[in-house]
Amino acid sequence: MADLRVNIGRLALKNPVMTASGTFGYGLEFADFIPLDGLGGIIVKGTTLKPREGNDYPRMAETAQGMLNCVGLQNKGVDYFCSHIYPQIKDIDTNMIVNVSGSSPEDYAACAARIDALENIPAIELNISCPNVKDGGMAFGVTCGGAESVVKAVRECYHKTLIVKLSPNVTNIADIARACEAQGADSVSLINTLMGMAIDIERRRPLLSIGTGGLSGPCVKPVALRMVWQVAKAVKIPVVGLGGISSATDAIEFLMAGATAIEIGTANFLDPAITIKVRDGINLWLDAHGCRDIHEIIGCV
Amino acid sequence: MKKYVIDLQVRSVEQLSPKHVLLKLTDDHPLPEMLPGQFVEVRVDHSPTTFLRRPISINFVDKANNELWLLVAMIGDGTRQLGCLHAGDVLNCVLPLGNTFTMPSARQERVLLVGGGVGMAPMLFMGGEMHRMGCEPTFLLGGRTHTDLLELDIFNRFGRVCVTTEDGSMGEKGFVTNHSVLNEHFDRICTCGPKPMMMAVARYAKQNNIDCEVSLENMMACGLGACLCCVEKTTEGNLCVCKEGPVFNVNRLLWQI
């Protein structure tokens, strides 16, 4: 049994396996399938200052080894989260991390400040990379200046571990990561979904209600892995890797590319118990290869 | 109700029509409790173009034989692959998912169960459970043609069966909403089928002041209320069909009927 513990800044994880925002609800939806406290962290559904209805149906299209979604950050807002959801999840014995989104730096900061006050939420993941909302979201994540403005505003009022989730829809993701690091981010997570599209050829219309959506699943894994490798070399802060991870082998690839921890997203839809299987698979692999500590493989490539 | 992800054994695969198969699944242990209206997310192996699980409504639970029945309409690659299963194969299932039809509160309640096409599948389980508690449901089943009408012998065991076909090859000719049984009084209607049919049934129910539940089949990914892909607009905002549904009282929906 190897030591799987890792740290993201001041945040201690019992193992590197977390869940990707928007694919795991608030964790409770999966409580019948896995022991939630067996995970390194649970990153809950994207939360905004004000409630959002999200985009119209249809919001999903299946693709080759993946799927497109344009949910558009449907959530009941941070007040509802604090009053109704937080009491249900605060005692789950793992790192409960809130994904925060907004439409202006002030918006992000106000939402983050509310969550800063919640004792059992030790970190937030700042979503500057949602491709499915017009007002903000990815707009901040595709330029260094945009990323800086949001991270700076949030860093001033948020005092715990700050992870910034990056968009792959950029020319040079390492530049964006460096900009976040310079403004005080404790970590960057990548990648959010790749912007894509699918068309119903009989109706001659896009399959998704807003035309485009974010692509996720095994089809994006090689792109994500390459970006994690590039970013891990470009910054000193820990990197959280995600994008199509569906097995322990996938997760180990990301760790070797330089990720300190990983998130599992779309794979939760195919197997609601996949997270624990990946954790156990990492452990088995380390044992089989004589590794006593997961740090022996992190960034080894 | 506790949900499970389990490998079930395929006990039999019956071709009920050129485009429908009935899968009877079983397990060495007693199957989990399931209720009428709920569904199963099945993993489709050996279909390269099928990425996500497929939601399939529960057709029937045969407790005596420890069997779960899934009636599958072979429409796309995924469901066609399910039709290629053989006895002895394994099907990975997440179940039971979603909410349920409302069971009658009294034996004398007059309930009409309306199924169109493969939407008749959950009506068998609902009717069977009603029969078990001493109620006699009326089934109103519609199809394009006589080969769309499936499992009629079993429906007949549980209640009165009324049939329509669009081509008149069985039962009364026309749509379910044209059937003469609708001249009778019913206290409640449960329906599942193509959306235009359910809307027509809901319109009839509204005009006659009858409580009406519909079962929706919006495209899903997770089936657990986590991804928020399968939402339907309701009086309470966007709700997940997989978790808050698939059964909704029509009064909660924003359908223009």
Coordinates of C-alpha atoms in Angstrom, one line a residue:
Chain A
M1 CA 0.0 0.0 0.0
A2 CA 1.8 3.1 -1.3
D3 CA 1.4 6.5 0.3
L4 CA -1.2 8.3 -1.9
R5 CA -1.3 11.6 0.0
V6 CA -0.7 14.8 -1.9
N7 CA -0.9 18.5 -1.2
I8 CA -2.3 21.3 -3.3
G9 CA -0.9 24.3 -1.6
R10 CA -2.1 24.1 2.0
L11 CA -4.8 21.6 1.0
A12 CA -4.1 18.0 2.0
L13 CA -5.6 15.3 0.0
K14 CA -5.8 11.7 1.2
N15 CA -5.3 10.6 -2.4
P16 CA -5.1 12.4 -5.8
V17 CA -8.5 11.4 -7.0
M18 CA -11.1 14.2 -7.2
T19 CA -14.3 14.6 -9.2
A20 CA -14.8 17.2 -11.9
S21 CA -17.4 19.9 -11.4
G22 CA -20.7 19.4 -13.2
T23 CA -20.3 15.6 -13.4
F24 CA -20.8 14.6 -9.8
G25 CA -23.6 16.9 -8.6
Y26 CA -22.9 17.6 -4.9
G27 CA -21.5 14.2 -4.3
L28 CA -24.7 13.0 -2.6
E29 CA -26.0 11.7 -6.0
F30 CA -23.2 9.1 -5.9
A31 CA -23.4 8.1 -2.2
D32 CA -25.1 4.8 -3.1
F33 CA -22.2 3.7 -5.3
I34 CA -19.0 4.7 -3.5
P35 CA -17.8 5.8 -0.1
L36 CA -17.5 9.5 -0.7
D37 CA -14.9 9.8 2.0
G38 CA -12.6 7.6 0.0
L39 CA -11.9 10.4 -2.5
G40 CA -9.3 13.0 -2.3
G41 CA -11.8 15.7 -3.0
I42 CA -15.2 16.4 -4.5
I43 CA -15.6 19.5 -6.7
V44 CA -19.3 20.3 -6.7
K45 CA -21.4 21.8 -9.4
G46 CA -20.5 25.3 -10.6
T47 CA -22.0 28.0 -8.4
T48 CA -22.7 31.6 -9.2
L49 CA -23.6 34.7 -7.2
K50 CA -27.2 34.8 -8.6
P51 CA -29.3 31.8 -9.6
R52 CA -29.0 30.7 -13.2
E53 CA -31.6 28.6 -15.2
G54 CA -28.9 27.5 -17.7
N55 CA -29.5 26.9 -21.4
D56 CA -32.5 25.4 -23.1
Y57 CA -32.8 21.7 -23.8
P58 CA -31.2 20.0 -25.7
R59 CA -28.1 20.4 -23.8
M60 CA -26.2 17.2 -24.7
A61 CA -25.1 15.4 -27.7
E62 CA -23.2 12.1 -27.8
T63 CA -20.0 12.0 -29.9
A64 CA -17.4 9.5 -30.8
Q65 CA -15.8 8.5 -27.4
G66 CA -17.3 11.6 -25.8
M67 CA -20.1 14.0 -25.4
L68 CA -20.9 17.7 -25.9
N69 CA -22.8 19.7 -23.3
C70 CA -24.1 23.2 -23.1
V71 CA -25.7 23.1 -19.6
G72 CA -24.8 26.7 -19.0
L73 CA -24.1 26.7 -15.3
Q74 CA -27.6 26.0 -14.1
N75 CA -27.5 26.5 -10.3
K76 CA -29.6 28.1 -7.6
G77 CA -27.0 30.6 -6.6
V78 CA -24.5 30.9 -3.8
D79 CA -27.1 31.9 -1.1
Y80 CA -29.1 28.7 -1.8
F81 CA -25.8 26.7 -1.7
C82 CA -24.9 28.1 1.7
S83 CA -28.4 27.7 3.2
H84 CA -29.6 24.4 1.7
I85 CA -26.7 22.4 0.2
Y86 CA -23.8 23.2 2.5
P87 CA -25.5 21.7 5.6
Q88 CA -26.0 18.4 3.7
I89 CA -22.4 18.1 2.5
K90 CA -20.3 19.8 5.2
D91 CA -19.7 16.6 7.2
I92 CA -18.5 14.4 4.3
D93 CA -15.0 13.5 5.3
T94 CA -13.2 14.7 2.2
N95 CA -12.2 18.0 0.7
M96 CA -15.5 19.5 -0.5
I97 CA -14.5 22.1 -3.1
V98 CA -16.9 24.6 -4.7
N99 CA -16.5 25.5 -8.4
V100 CA -17.2 29.2 -8.7
S101 CA -18.2 31.1 -11.8
G102 CA -19.3 34.6 -12.6
S103 CA -19.8 37.3 -15.2
S104 CA -17.4 40.0 -13.9
P105 CA -14.4 40.0 -11.5
E106 CA -16.7 41.6 -8.9
D107 CA -19.2 38.8 -9.3
Y108 CA -16.6 36.1 -8.9
A109 CA -15.1 37.8 -5.8
A110 CA -18.5 38.3 -4.1
C111 CA -19.4 34.6 -4.7
A112 CA -15.9 33.5 -3.5
A113 CA -16.2 35.7 -0.4
R114 CA -19.5 34.0 0.6
I115 CA -17.8 30.6 0.3
D116 CA -14.7 31.7 2.2
A117 CA -17.0 32.0 5.3
L118 CA -18.0 28.3 5.1
E119 CA -15.8 26.5 7.6
N120 CA -15.8 23.1 5.8
I121 CA -15.1 24.3 2.3
P122 CA -11.3 24.4 2.3
A123 CA -10.9 25.4 -1.4
I124 CA -12.6 26.8 -4.5
E125 CA -12.0 26.1 -8.1
L126 CA -12.4 29.3 -10.1
N127 CA -14.1 28.5 -13.4
I128 CA -12.8 31.0 -16.0
S129 CA -13.3 28.5 -18.7
C130 CA -17.0 27.6 -19.2
P131 CA -17.6 27.7 -22.9
N132 CA -21.4 27.7 -22.5
V133 CA -22.3 31.1 -21.1
K134 CA -22.2 34.3 -23.0
D135 CA -21.7 36.7 -20.1
G136 CA -18.2 35.9 -18.8
G137 CA -17.2 32.3 -18.2
M138 CA -14.6 31.5 -20.8
A139 CA -14.2 35.1 -21.8
F140 CA -11.9 35.6 -18.8
G141 CA -10.0 32.4 -19.4
V142 CA -8.8 33.0 -23.0
T143 CA -6.6 36.0 -22.3
C144 CA -3.9 36.6 -19.7
G145 CA -5.4 40.0 -18.9
G146 CA -8.8 38.5 -18.3
A147 CA -7.5 35.7 -16.1
E148 CA -5.4 38.1 -14.1
S149 CA -8.4 40.4 -13.4
V150 CA -10.5 37.6 -12.0
V151 CA -7.8 35.9 -10.0
K152 CA -6.6 39.2 -8.6
A153 CA -10.2 40.2 -7.5
V154 CA -10.8 36.8 -5.9
R155 CA -7.4 36.5 -4.2
E156 CA -8.1 39.8 -2.4
C157 CA -11.1 38.4 -0.6
Y158 CA -10.6 34.6 -0.7
H159 CA -8.1 33.3 1.9
K160 CA -8.2 29.5 1.4
T161 CA -6.8 27.3 -1.4
L162 CA -7.6 28.8 -4.8
I163 CA -7.5 26.6 -7.8
V164 CA -8.1 28.2 -11.2
K165 CA -9.7 26.0 -13.9
L166 CA -8.2 26.8 -17.3
S167 CA -9.7 26.7 -20.8
P168 CA -8.0 24.6 -23.5
N169 CA -9.6 27.0 -26.1
V170 CA -6.5 29.2 -26.2
T171 CA -3.3 29.6 -28.2
N172 CA -0.9 29.1 -25.3
I173 CA -2.3 27.6 -22.1
A174 CA 1.0 27.9 -20.3
D175 CA 0.9 31.7 -20.6
I176 CA -2.6 31.8 -18.9
A177 CA -1.3 29.4 -16.2
R178 CA 1.6 31.7 -15.5
A179 CA -0.7 34.7 -15.3
C180 CA -2.8 33.0 -12.7
E181 CA 0.2 32.0 -10.7
A182 CA 1.5 35.5 -10.7
Q183 CA -1.8 36.7 -9.2
G184 CA -1.6 34.3 -6.3
A185 CA -3.4 31.2 -7.5
D186 CA -2.5 28.2 -5.4
S187 CA -3.1 25.8 -8.2
V188 CA -4.4 25.5 -11.7
S189 CA -6.7 22.7 -13.0
L190 CA -7.0 21.8 -16.6
I191 CA -8.6 21.2 -19.0
N192 CA -12.2 22.4 -19.1
T193 CA -14.1 21.2 -22.1
L194 CA -13.1 21.9 -25.7
M195 CA -15.6 24.0 -27.6
G196 CA -17.3 21.8 -30.2
M197 CA -20.4 21.3 -32.3
A198 CA -22.7 18.6 -33.8
I199 CA -25.3 18.9 -36.4
D200 CA -28.6 17.0 -37.0
I201 CA -28.3 16.5 -40.8
E202 CA -32.0 15.7 -41.3
R203 CA -33.1 18.9 -39.6
R204 CA -30.1 20.8 -40.9
R205 CA -29.7 22.4 -37.4
P206 CA -27.2 22.1 -34.6
L207 CA -28.0 19.3 -32.1
L208 CA -27.4 21.7 -29.1
S209 CA -29.8 24.5 -28.2
I210 CA -27.1 27.2 -28.4
G211 CA -25.3 25.7 -31.4
T212 CA -22.0 24.9 -29.7
G213 CA -21.0 23.0 -26.5
G214 CA -18.1 21.7 -24.5
L215 CA -16.5 18.4 -25.6
S216 CA -15.5 15.9 -22.9
G217 CA -14.7 12.3 -22.5
P218 CA -11.9 10.0 -23.6
C219 CA -11.7 11.8 -27.0
V220 CA -10.1 14.8 -25.3
K221 CA -7.6 13.0 -23.2
P222 CA -4.5 13.3 -25.4
V223 CA -5.1 17.0 -25.8
A224 CA -5.6 17.4 -22.0
L225 CA -2.5 15.3 -21.2
R226 CA -0.3 17.4 -23.5
M227 CA -1.6 20.6 -22.0
V228 CA -1.0 19.3 -18.4
W229 CA 2.6 18.4 -19.4
Q230 CA 3.2 21.9 -20.8
V231 CA 1.7 23.7 -17.9
A232 CA 3.4 21.6 -15.3
K233 CA 6.7 22.6 -16.8
A234 CA 5.7 26.3 -16.9
V235 CA 4.6 26.9 -13.3
K236 CA 5.8 26.1 -9.8
I237 CA 2.3 25.7 -8.3
P238 CA 0.7 22.3 -8.3
V239 CA -1.3 21.3 -11.4
V240 CA -4.6 19.3 -11.2
G241 CA -5.1 17.3 -14.4
L242 CA -8.4 16.4 -16.0
G243 CA -9.8 15.6 -19.4
G244 CA -11.1 12.2 -20.4
I245 CA -9.7 10.2 -17.4
S246 CA -11.5 6.9 -17.4
S247 CA -9.1 4.5 -15.8
A248 CA -6.1 4.2 -13.4
T249 CA -3.9 4.1 -16.5
D250 CA -5.2 7.4 -17.7
A251 CA -4.8 8.9 -14.2
I252 CA -1.2 7.7 -13.9
E253 CA -0.4 9.2 -17.3
F254 CA -1.6 12.6 -16.0
L255 CA 0.4 12.2 -12.8
M256 CA 3.5 11.3 -14.8
A257 CA 2.9 14.3 -17.0
G258 CA 3.2 16.5 -13.9
A259 CA -0.3 16.6 -12.3
T260 CA -0.3 16.4 -8.5
A261 CA -3.9 15.4 -8.4
I262 CA -6.5 14.5 -11.0
E263 CA -10.3 14.9 -11.6
I264 CA -12.7 12.4 -13.1
G265 CA -15.6 13.9 -15.0
T266 CA -17.5 12.3 -17.8
A267 CA -16.5 8.8 -16.8
N268 CA -18.8 9.1 -13.8
F269 CA -21.7 8.9 -16.2
L270 CA -20.5 5.6 -17.6
D271 CA -19.6 4.0 -14.3
P272 CA -20.8 5.8 -11.1
A273 CA -18.2 3.8 -9.1
I274 CA -15.2 4.7 -11.4
T275 CA -13.5 7.2 -9.0
I276 CA -12.9 4.5 -6.3
K277 CA -11.7 2.1 -9.0
V278 CA -9.2 4.6 -10.3
R279 CA -7.9 5.3 -6.8
D280 CA -7.5 1.5 -6.1
G281 CA -5.9 1.0 -9.6
I282 CA -3.3 3.7 -8.9
N283 CA -2.5 2.0 -5.6
L284 CA -2.2 -1.4 -7.3
W285 CA 0.1 0.0 -10.0
L286 CA 2.4 1.7 -7.5
D287 CA 2.6 -1.5 -5.4
A288 CA 3.3 -3.6 -8.5
H289 CA 6.1 -1.2 -9.5
G290 CA 7.7 -1.0 -6.1
C291 CA 6.7 2.6 -5.5
R292 CA 6.1 3.5 -1.9
D293 CA 5.0 7.1 -2.5
I294 CA 2.9 8.5 -5.3
H295 CA 5.4 11.4 -5.5
E296 CA 7.9 8.9 -7.1
I297 CA 5.8 9.2 -10.3
I298 CA 4.4 12.7 -10.2
G299 CA 6.1 14.7 -13.1
C300 CA 8.5 11.8 -13.9
V301 CA 8.0 12.3 -17.6
Chain B
M1 CA -34.4 3.9 -2.7
K2 CA -30.9 2.7 -2.9
K3 CA -29.4 2.6 -6.3
Y4 CA -27.0 -0.1 -7.6
V5 CA -24.6 -0.7 -10.4
I6 CA -24.8 -4.4 -11.1
D7 CA -24.1 -7.0 -13.8
L8 CA -27.3 -8.8 -14.6
Q9 CA -27.5 -12.1 -16.5
V10 CA -29.5 -12.2 -19.7
R11 CA -31.9 -15.1 -19.2
S12 CA -33.7 -14.7 -22.5
V13 CA -34.0 -12.5 -25.6
E14 CA -37.4 -12.6 -27.3
Q15 CA -37.9 -10.9 -30.7
L16 CA -41.5 -9.5 -30.2
S17 CA -41.6 -7.7 -33.6
P18 CA -39.1 -6.8 -36.3
K19 CA -38.0 -3.8 -34.2
H20 CA -38.6 -4.9 -30.6
V21 CA -36.8 -7.3 -28.3
L22 CA -37.8 -8.2 -24.8
L23 CA -34.8 -8.8 -22.5
K24 CA -35.4 -10.9 -19.4
L25 CA -32.6 -10.3 -16.9
T26 CA -31.8 -12.0 -13.6
D27 CA -29.3 -12.2 -10.9
D28 CA -28.1 -14.8 -8.4
H29 CA -29.3 -12.5 -5.6
P30 CA -32.8 -11.1 -5.2
L31 CA -33.1 -8.1 -7.5
P32 CA -33.3 -4.7 -5.8
E33 CA -36.7 -3.2 -5.2
M34 CA -38.1 -1.3 -8.2
L35 CA -41.3 0.5 -8.8
P36 CA -43.5 1.3 -11.8
G37 CA -42.3 4.3 -13.8
Q38 CA -38.6 3.9 -12.9
F39 CA -35.9 3.1 -15.4
V40 CA -32.5 1.5 -15.8
E41 CA -29.4 2.9 -17.4
V42 CA -27.8 0.0 -19.3
R43 CA -24.2 0.0 -20.6
V44 CA -24.0 -1.0 -24.2
D45 CA -20.9 -3.0 -24.9
H46 CA -19.5 -3.7 -28.4
S47 CA -21.0 -0.7 -30.1
P48 CA -18.2 1.7 -31.0
T49 CA -20.6 4.6 -31.8
T50 CA -22.4 4.2 -28.4
F51 CA -20.7 6.2 -25.7
L52 CA -23.3 6.8 -23.0
R53 CA -25.5 4.4 -21.2
R54 CA -29.1 4.0 -22.6
P55 CA -32.0 4.7 -20.3
I56 CA -34.7 1.9 -20.7
S57 CA -37.9 1.9 -18.7
I58 CA -38.8 -1.0 -16.6
N59 CA -41.3 -3.1 -18.5
F60 CA -42.0 -5.6 -15.7
V61 CA -40.5 -7.1 -12.6
D62 CA -41.4 -10.8 -12.3
K63 CA -40.7 -11.3 -8.6
A64 CA -41.5 -15.0 -8.6
N65 CA -38.8 -15.7 -11.2
N66 CA -36.4 -12.9 -10.0
E67 CA -36.6 -11.3 -13.4
L68 CA -36.3 -7.7 -14.7
W69 CA -37.9 -7.2 -18.1
L70 CA -36.7 -4.5 -20.5
L71 CA -38.6 -3.9 -23.7
V72 CA -36.2 -2.4 -26.2
A73 CA -37.1 -0.6 -29.4
M74 CA -34.2 -1.0 -31.8
I75 CA -33.8 2.5 -33.2
G76 CA -30.1 3.4 -33.2
D77 CA -26.8 1.6 -33.0
G78 CA -27.0 1.3 -29.2
T79 CA -30.4 -0.3 -29.0
R80 CA -29.7 -2.5 -32.0
Q81 CA -26.7 -3.8 -30.1
L82 CA -28.9 -4.6 -27.2
G83 CA -31.1 -6.6 -29.6
C84 CA -28.0 -8.7 -30.4
L85 CA -27.6 -10.0 -26.8
H86 CA -28.0 -13.7 -26.1
A87 CA -29.1 -15.7 -23.2
G88 CA -26.1 -16.0 -20.8
D89 CA -24.6 -12.6 -21.7
V90 CA -24.1 -10.0 -19.0
L91 CA -25.7 -6.5 -19.0
N92 CA -24.3 -3.9 -16.7
C93 CA -27.2 -1.9 -15.2
V94 CA -27.6 1.2 -13.0
L95 CA -30.9 0.9 -11.2
P96 CA -33.5 1.7 -10.1
L97 CA -33.5 5.3 -11.3
G98 CA -36.1 8.1 -11.3
N99 CA -39.5 8.5 -9.6
T100 CA -42.6 6.5 -10.0
F101 CA -46.2 6.7 -11.2
T102 CA -48.6 7.4 -8.4
M103 CA -50.3 4.2 -7.2
P104 CA -54.1 4.4 -6.7
S105 CA -55.1 5.4 -3.2
A106 CA -58.3 3.3 -3.3
R107 CA -59.2 0.0 -5.0
Q108 CA -62.2 1.5 -6.8
E109 CA -60.1 4.3 -8.3
R110 CA -60.6 4.2 -12.1
V111 CA -57.1 4.5 -13.7
L112 CA -56.5 4.6 -17.4
L113 CA -53.0 3.6 -18.5
V114 CA -52.2 4.9 -22.0
G115 CA -49.1 3.6 -23.8
G116 CA -48.0 4.5 -27.3
G117 CA -45.4 2.5 -29.2
V118 CA -42.6 1.3 -26.9
G119 CA -44.1 3.7 -24.4
M120 CA -46.5 0.9 -23.5
A121 CA -43.5 -0.8 -21.7
P122 CA -43.8 0.8 -18.3
M123 CA -47.6 0.5 -18.4
L124 CA -47.3 -3.3 -18.0
F125 CA -45.4 -2.9 -14.7
M126 CA -47.8 -0.3 -13.5
G127 CA -50.8 -2.4 -14.4
G128 CA -49.3 -5.5 -12.8
E129 CA -48.7 -3.7 -9.5
M130 CA -52.2 -2.3 -9.6
H131 CA -53.6 -5.8 -10.2
R132 CA -51.5 -7.1 -7.3
M133 CA -53.2 -4.6 -5.0
G134 CA -56.6 -5.5 -6.2
C135 CA -57.2 -2.7 -8.7
E136 CA -58.3 -3.3 -12.3
P137 CA -56.6 -0.8 -14.6
T138 CA -57.8 -0.1 -18.2
F139 CA -55.0 -0.1 -20.7
L140 CA -55.3 2.0 -23.8
L141 CA -52.5 1.0 -26.2
G142 CA -51.7 2.5 -29.5
G143 CA -49.4 1.8 -32.4
R144 CA -49.0 2.5 -36.1
T145 CA -49.8 -1.1 -37.0
H146 CA -50.6 -4.4 -35.3
T147 CA -46.9 -5.4 -35.0
D148 CA -46.4 -2.4 -32.7
L149 CA -48.7 -3.9 -30.1
L150 CA -46.7 -6.1 -27.8
E151 CA -47.2 -8.4 -24.8
L152 CA -51.0 -8.2 -25.2
D153 CA -51.5 -11.6 -23.5
I154 CA -49.8 -10.3 -20.3
F155 CA -51.7 -6.9 -20.4
N156 CA -54.9 -8.9 -20.6
R157 CA -54.0 -10.7 -17.4
F158 CA -53.9 -7.5 -15.4
G159 CA -56.9 -5.5 -16.7
R160 CA -59.1 -4.5 -19.6
V161 CA -57.1 -3.8 -22.8
C162 CA -58.2 -1.3 -25.5
V163 CA -56.2 -1.0 -28.7
T164 CA -55.9 1.5 -31.5
T165 CA -53.8 1.3 -34.7
E166 CA -53.3 4.1 -37.2
D167 CA -53.8 1.7 -40.1
G168 CA -56.7 -0.1 -38.5
S169 CA -55.0 -3.5 -38.6
M170 CA -55.9 -4.1 -34.9
G171 CA -58.5 -2.5 -32.5
E172 CA -60.1 0.8 -33.4
K173 CA -58.5 2.7 -36.2
G174 CA -56.9 6.0 -35.3
F175 CA -55.0 7.5 -32.4
V176 CA -55.4 6.6 -28.8
T177 CA -57.3 9.8 -28.2
N178 CA -59.9 8.6 -30.8
H179 CA -60.8 5.5 -28.8
S180 CA -64.3 5.0 -27.6
V181 CA -63.2 4.0 -24.1
L182 CA -62.5 7.7 -23.5
N183 CA -66.3 8.2 -23.3
E184 CA -66.1 6.5 -19.9
H185 CA -65.2 8.2 -16.7
F186 CA -61.7 7.9 -15.3
D187 CA -60.2 9.4 -12.1
R188 CA -56.6 9.4 -13.3
I189 CA -54.5 8.8 -16.4
C190 CA -50.9 7.7 -16.6
T191 CA -49.3 7.9 -20.0
C192 CA -46.0 7.2 -21.8
G193 CA -45.2 7.4 -25.5
P194 CA -44.3 9.8 -28.2
K195 CA -44.6 13.4 -27.1
P196 CA -47.4 14.4 -29.5
M197 CA -49.4 11.5 -28.2
M198 CA -48.8 12.4 -24.6
M199 CA -49.7 16.0 -25.3
A200 CA -53.0 14.9 -26.9
V201 CA -53.7 12.7 -23.9
A202 CA -52.8 15.5 -21.5
R203 CA -55.2 17.8 -23.4
Y204 CA -58.0 15.3 -23.1
A205 CA -57.3 15.0 -19.4
K206 CA -57.3 18.7 -18.9
Q207 CA -60.6 19.2 -20.8
N208 CA -62.2 16.5 -18.6
N209 CA -60.6 17.6 -15.4
I210 CA -58.7 14.3 -14.9
D211 CA -55.4 14.1 -13.0
C212 CA -52.7 13.1 -15.5
E213 CA -49.1 11.8 -15.2
V214 CA -46.8 11.7 -18.1
S215 CA -43.4 9.9 -18.4
L216 CA -40.8 11.8 -20.3
E217 CA -37.7 10.5 -22.1
N218 CA -35.5 13.6 -22.6
M219 CA -31.9 12.6 -23.7
M220 CA -29.8 11.8 -20.7
A221 CA -26.2 11.4 -19.8
C222 CA -25.8 10.5 -16.1
G223 CA -29.3 9.3 -15.1
L224 CA -28.6 10.5 -11.5
G225 CA -29.3 14.2 -11.5
A226 CA -25.7 15.1 -11.7
C227 CA -25.1 16.5 -15.2
L228 CA -28.3 18.5 -15.7
C229 CA -28.5 17.6 -19.3
C230 CA -32.0 16.1 -19.5
V231 CA -33.9 19.1 -18.1
E232 CA -37.6 19.9 -18.7
K233 CA -39.1 23.3 -18.1
T234 CA -41.5 23.2 -15.2
T235 CA -43.3 25.5 -12.8
E236 CA -40.3 25.1 -10.5
G237 CA -37.7 25.9 -13.2
N238 CA -35.6 23.4 -15.1
L239 CA -35.8 20.0 -13.5
C240 CA -33.9 16.8 -14.3
V241 CA -36.1 14.2 -16.0
C242 CA -33.8 11.5 -14.7
K243 CA -34.1 12.4 -11.1
E244 CA -37.2 14.6 -10.5
G245 CA -38.9 12.5 -13.2
P246 CA -39.3 10.7 -15.5
V247 CA -43.0 10.9 -14.3
F248 CA -44.5 14.4 -14.0
N249 CA -48.0 15.6 -13.3
V250 CA -48.8 17.6 -16.4
N251 CA -49.7 20.5 -14.1
R252 CA -46.0 20.9 -13.3
L253 CA -45.0 21.1 -17.0
L254 CA -45.1 24.2 -19.1
W255 CA -46.7 22.4 -22.1
Q256 CA -49.0 24.5 -24.2
I257 CA -52.0 22.2 -24.2

